mmCIF file of C-alpha atoms in Angstrom:
data_model
loop_
_atom_site.group_PDB
_atom_site.id
_atom_site.type_symbol
_atom_site.label_atom_id
_atom_site.label_comp_id
_atom_site.label_asym_id
_atom_site.label_seq_id
_atom_site.Cartn_x
_atom_site.Cartn_y
_atom_site.Cartn_z
ATOM 1 C CA MET A 1 -91.249 253.665 121.538
ATOM 2 C CA ASP A 2 -94.821 255.010 121.956
ATOM 3 C CA GLN A 3 -97.966 253.066 120.873
ATOM 4 C CA LYS A 4 -97.996 254.480 117.650
ATOM 5 C CA SER A 5 -94.616 255.228 116.554
ATOM 6 C CA GLY A 6 -95.123 250.623 117.586
ATOM 7 C CA THR A 7 -97.789 249.980 115.392
ATOM 8 C CA LEU A 8 -95.938 251.803 112.421
ATOM 9 C CA VAL A 9 -92.797 249.670 113.243
ATOM 10 C CA GLU A 10 -95.118 246.409 113.289
ATOM 11 C CA TRP A 11 -96.891 247.010 109.440
ATOM 12 C CA LEU A 12 -93.568 248.756 107.700
ATOM 13 C CA VAL A 13 -91.760 246.398 108.771
ATOM 14 C CA PRO A 14 -93.425 243.410 107.081
ATOM 15 C CA LEU A 15 -93.999 245.482 103.709
ATOM 16 C CA ALA A 16 -89.494 246.127 104.102
ATOM 17 C CA PHE A 17 -89.468 242.064 103.955
ATOM 18 C CA ILE A 18 -92.022 241.883 101.220
ATOM 19 C CA VAL A 19 -89.675 244.524 98.757
ATOM 20 C CA CYS A 20 -86.729 242.712 99.822
ATOM 21 C CA SER A 21 -88.514 239.485 98.249
ATOM 22 C CA ALA A 22 -90.229 241.035 95.827
ATOM 23 C CA TRP A 23 -87.035 242.349 94.926
ATOM 24 C CA MET A 24 -85.145 238.580 95.180
ATOM 25 C CA ILE A 25 -87.599 236.800 93.333
ATOM 26 C CA TRP A 26 -87.370 238.887 90.426
ATOM 27 C CA HIS A 27 -83.360 238.844 90.149
ATOM 28 C CA MET A 28 -83.463 235.375 91.324
ATOM 29 C CA PRO A 29 -82.448 234.051 87.832
ATOM 30 C CA ALA A 30 -78.580 236.380 89.123
ATOM 31 C CA PHE A 31 -78.472 234.653 91.938
ATOM 32 C CA ILE A 32 -79.110 231.053 90.292
ATOM 33 C CA LEU A 33 -76.765 231.680 87.343
ATOM 34 C CA ASP A 34 -73.652 233.285 89.418
ATOM 35 C CA TRP A 35 -74.758 229.884 91.572
ATOM 36 C CA GLY A 36 -73.931 227.595 89.261
ATOM 37 C CA GLY A 37 -76.889 227.847 87.298
ATOM 38 C CA HIS A 38 -78.716 226.096 84.709
ATOM 39 C CA GLY A 39 -76.053 227.915 82.219
ATOM 40 C CA ASP A 40 -76.422 229.288 78.715
ATOM 41 C CA GLN A 41 -80.507 228.033 79.041
ATOM 42 C CA LEU A 42 -81.842 230.058 81.311
ATOM 43 C CA ALA A 43 -78.799 233.001 81.208
ATOM 44 C CA ALA A 44 -80.148 232.875 77.504
ATOM 45 C CA HIS A 45 -83.793 233.667 79.209
ATOM 46 C CA PHE A 46 -82.181 236.609 81.534
ATOM 47 C CA GLU A 47 -80.128 239.582 80.225
ATOM 48 C CA ARG A 48 -79.158 242.190 83.233
ATOM 49 C CA THR A 49 -79.955 245.252 81.263
ATOM 50 C CA ASP A 50 -80.604 246.886 84.895
ATOM 51 C CA LEU A 51 -78.039 247.726 85.755
ATOM 52 C CA ALA A 52 -77.420 251.326 86.486
ATOM 53 C CA PRO A 53 -73.767 253.644 84.784
ATOM 54 C CA GLY A 54 -71.280 253.007 88.067
ATOM 55 C CA VAL A 55 -73.105 250.136 90.361
ATOM 56 C CA PRO A 56 -71.211 247.654 90.807
ATOM 57 C CA VAL A 57 -71.682 244.455 89.878
ATOM 58 C CA ILE A 58 -69.064 242.944 93.503
ATOM 59 C CA ILE A 59 -70.017 238.852 93.278
ATOM 60 C CA GLY A 60 -70.624 237.974 89.952
ATOM 61 C CA GLN A 61 -71.670 238.449 86.452
ATOM 62 C CA TYR A 62 -75.221 239.390 86.572
ATOM 63 C CA ILE A 63 -75.691 240.026 90.783
ATOM 64 C CA ASP A 64 -75.520 243.559 92.081
ATOM 65 C CA LEU A 65 -75.232 245.776 94.769
ATOM 66 C CA ILE A 66 -78.752 246.402 95.082
ATOM 67 C CA ASP A 67 -79.402 242.270 94.154
ATOM 68 C CA VAL A 68 -77.265 241.892 98.186
ATOM 69 C CA LEU A 69 -79.028 244.172 99.998
ATOM 70 C CA ALA A 70 -82.347 242.166 99.260
ATOM 71 C CA LEU A 71 -80.282 239.023 100.480
ATOM 72 C CA ILE A 72 -79.862 240.416 103.415
ATOM 73 C CA GLY A 73 -82.457 242.826 103.722
ATOM 74 C CA ILE A 74 -84.743 239.222 104.122
ATOM 75 C CA PRO A 75 -83.842 237.365 107.034
ATOM 76 C CA ALA A 76 -82.898 241.270 108.817
ATOM 77 C CA THR A 77 -86.711 242.075 108.152
ATOM 78 C CA ALA A 78 -88.229 238.782 109.385
ATOM 79 C CA VAL A 79 -85.845 238.877 112.652
ATOM 80 C CA TRP A 80 -87.037 242.028 112.791
ATOM 81 C CA GLY A 81 -90.746 241.842 112.408
ATOM 82 C CA VAL A 82 -90.220 238.959 114.672
ATOM 83 C CA MET A 83 -88.797 241.006 117.278
ATOM 84 C CA THR A 84 -91.788 243.679 116.728
ATOM 85 C CA VAL A 85 -95.306 242.192 116.212
ATOM 86 C CA ARG A 86 -98.067 242.291 119.267
ATOM 87 C CA ARG A 87 -100.129 240.604 119.755
ATOM 88 C CA ALA A 88 -103.677 241.948 118.399
ATOM 89 C CA GLY A 89 -106.674 241.329 121.945
ATOM 90 C CA MET A 90 -108.398 238.818 119.140
ATOM 91 C CA GLU A 91 -105.569 236.537 118.559
ATOM 92 C CA PHE A 92 -104.701 233.124 120.390
ATOM 93 C CA GLU A 93 -102.354 233.750 123.835
ATOM 94 C CA ALA A 94 -100.209 231.321 122.838
ATOM 95 C CA TRP A 95 -96.459 233.932 122.521
ATOM 96 C CA GLY A 96 -93.507 231.378 122.113
ATOM 97 C CA PRO A 97 -90.895 232.251 119.553
ATOM 98 C CA LEU A 98 -92.355 230.615 116.238
ATOM 99 C CA ASP A 99 -96.187 232.028 117.512
ATOM 100 C CA ARG A 100 -94.026 234.523 116.820
ATOM 101 C CA LEU A 101 -92.768 234.196 113.006
ATOM 102 C CA SER A 102 -96.187 232.706 111.776
ATOM 103 C CA VAL A 103 -97.692 236.069 113.165
ATOM 104 C CA PHE A 104 -95.071 237.837 111.387
ATOM 105 C CA ILE A 105 -96.136 235.859 108.222
ATOM 106 C CA GLY A 106 -99.440 236.341 108.790
ATOM 107 C CA ARG A 107 -99.042 240.507 108.926
ATOM 108 C CA VAL A 108 -96.912 239.909 105.733
ATOM 109 C CA THR A 109 -100.007 238.307 104.680
ATOM 110 C CA MET A 110 -102.278 240.711 105.636
ATOM 111 C CA LEU A 111 -100.303 243.354 103.655
ATOM 112 C CA LEU A 112 -100.704 241.083 100.391
ATOM 113 C CA ILE A 113 -103.972 240.845 100.674
ATOM 114 C CA VAL A 114 -104.235 244.690 100.139
ATOM 115 C CA LEU A 115 -100.903 244.486 97.265
ATOM 116 C CA LEU A 116 -103.701 242.160 95.549
ATOM 117 C CA THR A 117 -106.744 244.417 96.203
ATOM 118 C CA CYS A 118 -104.556 246.825 93.987
ATOM 119 C CA VAL A 119 -103.923 245.147 91.551
ATOM 120 C CA MET A 120 -107.126 244.310 90.660
ATOM 121 C CA LEU A 121 -108.575 247.530 91.366
ATOM 122 C CA TYR A 122 -106.334 248.689 88.394
ATOM 123 C CA GLU A 123 -106.525 246.081 86.335
ATOM 124 C CA VAL A 124 -110.396 247.060 85.895
ATOM 125 C CA PHE A 125 -109.647 250.222 85.703
ATOM 126 C CA VAL A 126 -107.629 250.379 83.092
ATOM 127 C CA ARG A 127 -109.260 248.314 80.961
ATOM 128 C CA TYR A 128 -113.361 248.930 81.599
ATOM 129 C CA VAL A 129 -112.286 253.146 82.229
ATOM 130 C CA LEU A 130 -108.995 253.303 79.845
ATOM 131 C CA ASP A 131 -109.975 250.681 77.817
ATOM 132 C CA ALA A 132 -105.942 249.564 77.577
ATOM 133 C CA GLY A 133 -105.890 246.127 80.422
ATOM 134 C CA THR A 134 -102.852 245.142 81.105
ATOM 135 C CA LEU A 135 -100.294 241.945 80.337
ATOM 136 C CA TRP A 136 -99.326 241.350 83.286
ATOM 137 C CA ALA A 137 -101.948 241.588 85.996
ATOM 138 C CA ASN A 138 -103.519 238.360 86.116
ATOM 139 C CA GLU A 139 -101.247 236.653 86.378
ATOM 140 C CA LEU A 140 -99.233 238.569 89.127
ATOM 141 C CA SER A 141 -102.418 238.467 90.641
ATOM 142 C CA LEU A 142 -102.793 234.687 90.848
ATOM 143 C CA TRP A 143 -99.064 234.930 92.007
ATOM 144 C CA LEU A 144 -99.935 236.647 94.843
ATOM 145 C CA ALA A 145 -103.077 234.755 95.451
ATOM 146 C CA CYS A 146 -101.095 232.107 95.729
ATOM 147 C CA PHE A 147 -98.927 233.358 98.286
ATOM 148 C CA VAL A 148 -102.001 234.046 100.151
ATOM 149 C CA PHE A 149 -103.278 231.384 100.294
ATOM 150 C CA LEU A 150 -100.554 229.312 101.776
ATOM 151 C CA CYS A 151 -99.589 231.716 104.008
ATOM 152 C CA ALA A 152 -102.937 232.387 105.586
ATOM 153 C CA GLY A 153 -102.910 228.399 106.144
ATOM 154 C CA LEU A 154 -99.865 228.884 108.500
ATOM 155 C CA TYR A 155 -101.513 231.634 110.870
ATOM 156 C CA ALA A 156 -104.316 229.403 110.662
ATOM 157 C CA MET A 157 -102.928 226.950 112.971
ATOM 158 C CA GLN A 158 -101.511 229.109 115.190
ATOM 159 C CA GLN A 159 -104.282 230.423 115.366
ATOM 160 C CA ARG A 160 -106.224 227.413 115.884
ATOM 161 C CA SER A 161 -108.806 228.947 113.749
ATOM 162 C CA HIS A 162 -108.804 225.879 110.925
ATOM 163 C CA ILE A 163 -112.164 224.233 110.747
ATOM 164 C CA ARG A 164 -112.948 221.486 113.535
ATOM 165 C CA ILE A 165 -116.254 219.264 114.337
ATOM 166 C CA PHE A 166 -115.704 219.891 117.741
ATOM 167 C CA LEU A 167 -119.182 217.809 117.900
ATOM 168 C CA LEU A 168 -117.380 214.367 119.614
ATOM 169 C CA TYR A 169 -114.174 216.395 120.936
ATOM 170 C CA ASP A 170 -116.036 218.097 123.648
ATOM 171 C CA ILE A 171 -117.569 214.902 124.990
ATOM 172 C CA LEU A 172 -114.724 213.447 125.305
ATOM 173 C CA PRO A 173 -112.681 213.943 128.777
ATOM 174 C CA ARG A 174 -109.863 215.496 128.591
ATOM 175 C CA PRO A 175 -107.314 212.485 128.507
ATOM 176 C CA LEU A 176 -109.261 211.416 125.699
ATOM 177 C CA GLN A 177 -108.986 214.467 124.203
ATOM 178 C CA ARG A 178 -105.646 214.630 124.437
ATOM 179 C CA VAL A 179 -104.863 211.481 121.974
ATOM 180 C CA CYS A 180 -107.598 213.158 119.414
ATOM 181 C CA ASP A 181 -104.937 215.563 119.559
ATOM 182 C CA VAL A 182 -102.058 213.501 119.099
ATOM 183 C CA ILE A 183 -103.120 212.058 116.590
ATOM 184 C CA SER A 184 -104.502 215.271 114.195
ATOM 185 C CA THR A 185 -101.200 215.937 115.392
ATOM 186 C CA THR A 186 -99.518 213.117 114.199
ATOM 187 C CA LEU A 187 -101.808 213.153 110.496
ATOM 188 C CA ILE A 188 -100.447 216.523 109.744
ATOM 189 C CA VAL A 189 -96.708 215.775 110.546
ATOM 190 C CA MET A 190 -97.124 212.288 108.503
ATOM 191 C CA PHE A 191 -98.765 214.101 105.605
ATOM 192 C CA ALA A 192 -96.136 217.000 105.403
ATOM 193 C CA PHE A 193 -93.081 213.973 105.877
ATOM 194 C CA PHE A 194 -94.357 212.340 102.789
ATOM 195 C CA LEU A 195 -94.759 215.778 100.770
ATOM 196 C CA ILE A 196 -91.410 217.370 101.141
ATOM 197 C CA TYR A 197 -90.011 214.114 100.563
ATOM 198 C CA GLY A 198 -92.204 213.180 97.318
ATOM 199 C CA GLY A 199 -92.358 216.907 95.554
ATOM 200 C CA TYR A 200 -88.097 218.027 96.536
ATOM 201 C CA GLY A 201 -86.757 216.623 93.586
ATOM 202 C CA GLU A 202 -89.714 219.031 91.035
ATOM 203 C CA ALA A 203 -89.826 221.301 93.282
ATOM 204 C CA PHE A 204 -85.313 221.865 93.225
ATOM 205 C CA GLN A 205 -85.844 221.230 89.595
ATOM 206 C CA LYS A 206 -89.035 224.085 88.856
ATOM 207 C CA PHE A 207 -86.120 226.168 90.747
ATOM 208 C CA GLY A 208 -82.971 225.852 89.668
ATOM 209 C CA ARG A 209 -84.410 226.515 85.400
ATOM 210 C CA TRP A 210 -86.966 229.304 86.807
ATOM 211 C CA GLU A 211 -89.395 227.634 85.620
ATOM 212 C CA LEU A 212 -92.449 230.079 84.406
ATOM 213 C CA PHE A 213 -95.703 230.830 83.580
ATOM 214 C CA GLY A 214 -95.426 230.531 80.315
ATOM 215 C CA SER A 215 -97.780 234.009 79.335
ATOM 216 C CA ALA A 216 -96.837 237.795 77.584
ATOM 217 C CA PHE A 217 -96.452 238.455 81.688
ATOM 218 C CA ASN A 218 -94.167 234.987 82.412
ATOM 219 C CA PRO A 219 -93.400 235.112 85.531
ATOM 220 C CA PRO A 220 -91.355 233.018 87.480
ATOM 221 C CA ILE A 221 -95.048 230.722 89.021
ATOM 222 C CA PRO A 222 -93.666 227.307 88.640
ATOM 223 C CA ALA A 223 -90.178 227.853 90.224
ATOM 224 C CA THR A 224 -91.339 229.979 93.588
ATOM 225 C CA VAL A 225 -94.488 228.461 94.611
ATOM 226 C CA LYS A 226 -93.984 224.528 94.624
ATOM 227 C CA PRO A 227 -90.570 225.260 97.176
ATOM 228 C CA THR A 228 -93.192 228.686 98.932
ATOM 229 C CA VAL A 229 -95.725 224.913 99.139
ATOM 230 C CA LEU A 230 -93.374 222.717 100.772
ATOM 231 C CA ILE A 231 -91.610 225.313 103.261
ATOM 232 C CA VAL A 232 -95.216 226.408 104.604
ATOM 233 C CA VAL A 233 -95.825 222.859 105.409
ATOM 234 C CA ALA A 234 -92.953 222.275 106.628
ATOM 235 C CA LEU A 235 -94.103 224.896 109.372
ATOM 236 C CA VAL A 236 -97.258 224.762 109.356
ATOM 237 C CA ALA A 237 -96.216 220.628 111.153
ATOM 238 C CA VAL A 238 -93.957 221.850 113.078
ATOM 239 C CA GLN A 239 -96.276 224.771 114.401
ATOM 240 C CA ALA A 240 -99.238 221.588 114.844
ATOM 241 C CA VAL A 241 -96.343 219.972 117.263
ATOM 242 C CA VAL A 242 -95.772 223.505 118.852
ATOM 243 C CA ASN A 243 -99.830 223.271 119.209
ATOM 244 C CA LEU A 244 -99.994 220.524 120.954
ATOM 245 C CA ILE A 245 -97.389 221.447 123.618
ATOM 246 C CA SER A 246 -98.132 224.756 124.405
ATOM 247 C CA ASP A 247 -102.275 223.093 124.514
ATOM 248 C CA TRP A 248 -100.980 219.947 126.742
ATOM 249 C CA ASN A 249 -102.159 221.100 130.240
ATOM 250 C CA ALA A 250 -105.194 223.275 128.592
ATOM 251 C CA GLU A 251 -108.090 223.096 130.698
ATOM 252 C CA PRO A 252 -111.374 221.835 128.754
ATOM 253 C CA VAL A 253 -113.291 224.046 126.311
ATOM 254 C CA THR A 254 -116.811 224.005 125.168
ATOM 255 C CA HIS A 255 -116.672 225.852 122.252
ATOM 256 C CA SER A 256 -120.218 227.294 120.799
ATOM 257 C CA ALA A 257 -120.838 229.541 117.682
ATOM 258 C CA ALA A 258 -119.922 232.310 120.450
ATOM 259 C CA ASP A 259 -116.342 231.792 120.098
ATOM 260 C CA ASP A 260 -115.992 233.424 116.888
ATOM 261 C CA ILE A 261 -117.686 236.949 118.148
ATOM 262 C CA ASP A 262 -114.467 239.213 119.061
ATOM 263 C CA GLU A 263 -116.495 241.843 122.650
ATOM 264 C CA GLU A 264 -113.855 243.438 122.165
ATOM 265 C CA GLU A 265 -113.651 244.370 118.161
ATOM 266 C CA ILE A 266 -118.001 245.419 118.662
ATOM 267 C CA GLU A 267 -116.710 248.077 121.679
ATOM 268 C CA ARG A 268 -114.546 249.608 119.729
ATOM 269 C CA LEU A 269 -117.149 249.481 116.530
ATOM 270 C CA LYS A 270 -119.641 251.226 118.568
ATOM 271 C CA LYS A 271 -116.998 253.452 120.172
ATOM 272 C CA ALA A 272 -115.841 254.795 116.308
ATOM 273 C CA VAL A 273 -119.520 255.183 115.493
ATOM 274 C CA GLY A 274 -120.983 256.434 118.496
ATOM 275 C CA ALA A 275 -123.307 254.022 119.062
ATOM 276 C CA LYS A 276 -124.004 253.005 122.983
#
């Protein structure tokens, strides 16, 4: 596979993952009802009206063939994405299996930002140019922003780019730096444990009854965001442990403002504008 084809696949696979996930989320009530959901209360808010004539219902009363394909597509595109994702020049060099997963989720987050921007631009256009604002753009923007915020945290942890204060850390000898790393990682794991322990019951309830936002668009923001918080926090904790192991034998690094400068990116920009 040449570089151009590889780059195309690297971005099409996350897009396919988003499409499959979006379909699954929007039709999740069908799975909840067919797989032992909350009965009549949820069924009253969900009537399957989008089945095309002749589309077979192959599992239950609500789930159709496209739902099953979307369900299969989520793990399939995730595995494909982890296998094909490539490290950019400015990204951290650690490249284990979980690192690849975190970077793939980072690529998904980048596309979500593009989709979020498109939704906001569309709303501005129709509201202020056509004088016909939508009922869904505000809630959809909020929904996408929640996922972007959560997934970006995992990517930042893998890249070691979260906010840290190095004033004292840099002057410590390497053994004491390792002690600081162990303490910070332990605190992250403890935070994740107690958050999941205290929040999984509420998250399960919100998901099980498919709690909606209560607006005109009425998206299932509570039903999807709360479980996602717990899943991402768990991944962040695991990634923190992986970072600790991966960086254990790393040489001491002195941090400065120059760390934020990407020389390769600067050279590419100079070449693009014809500057020397």
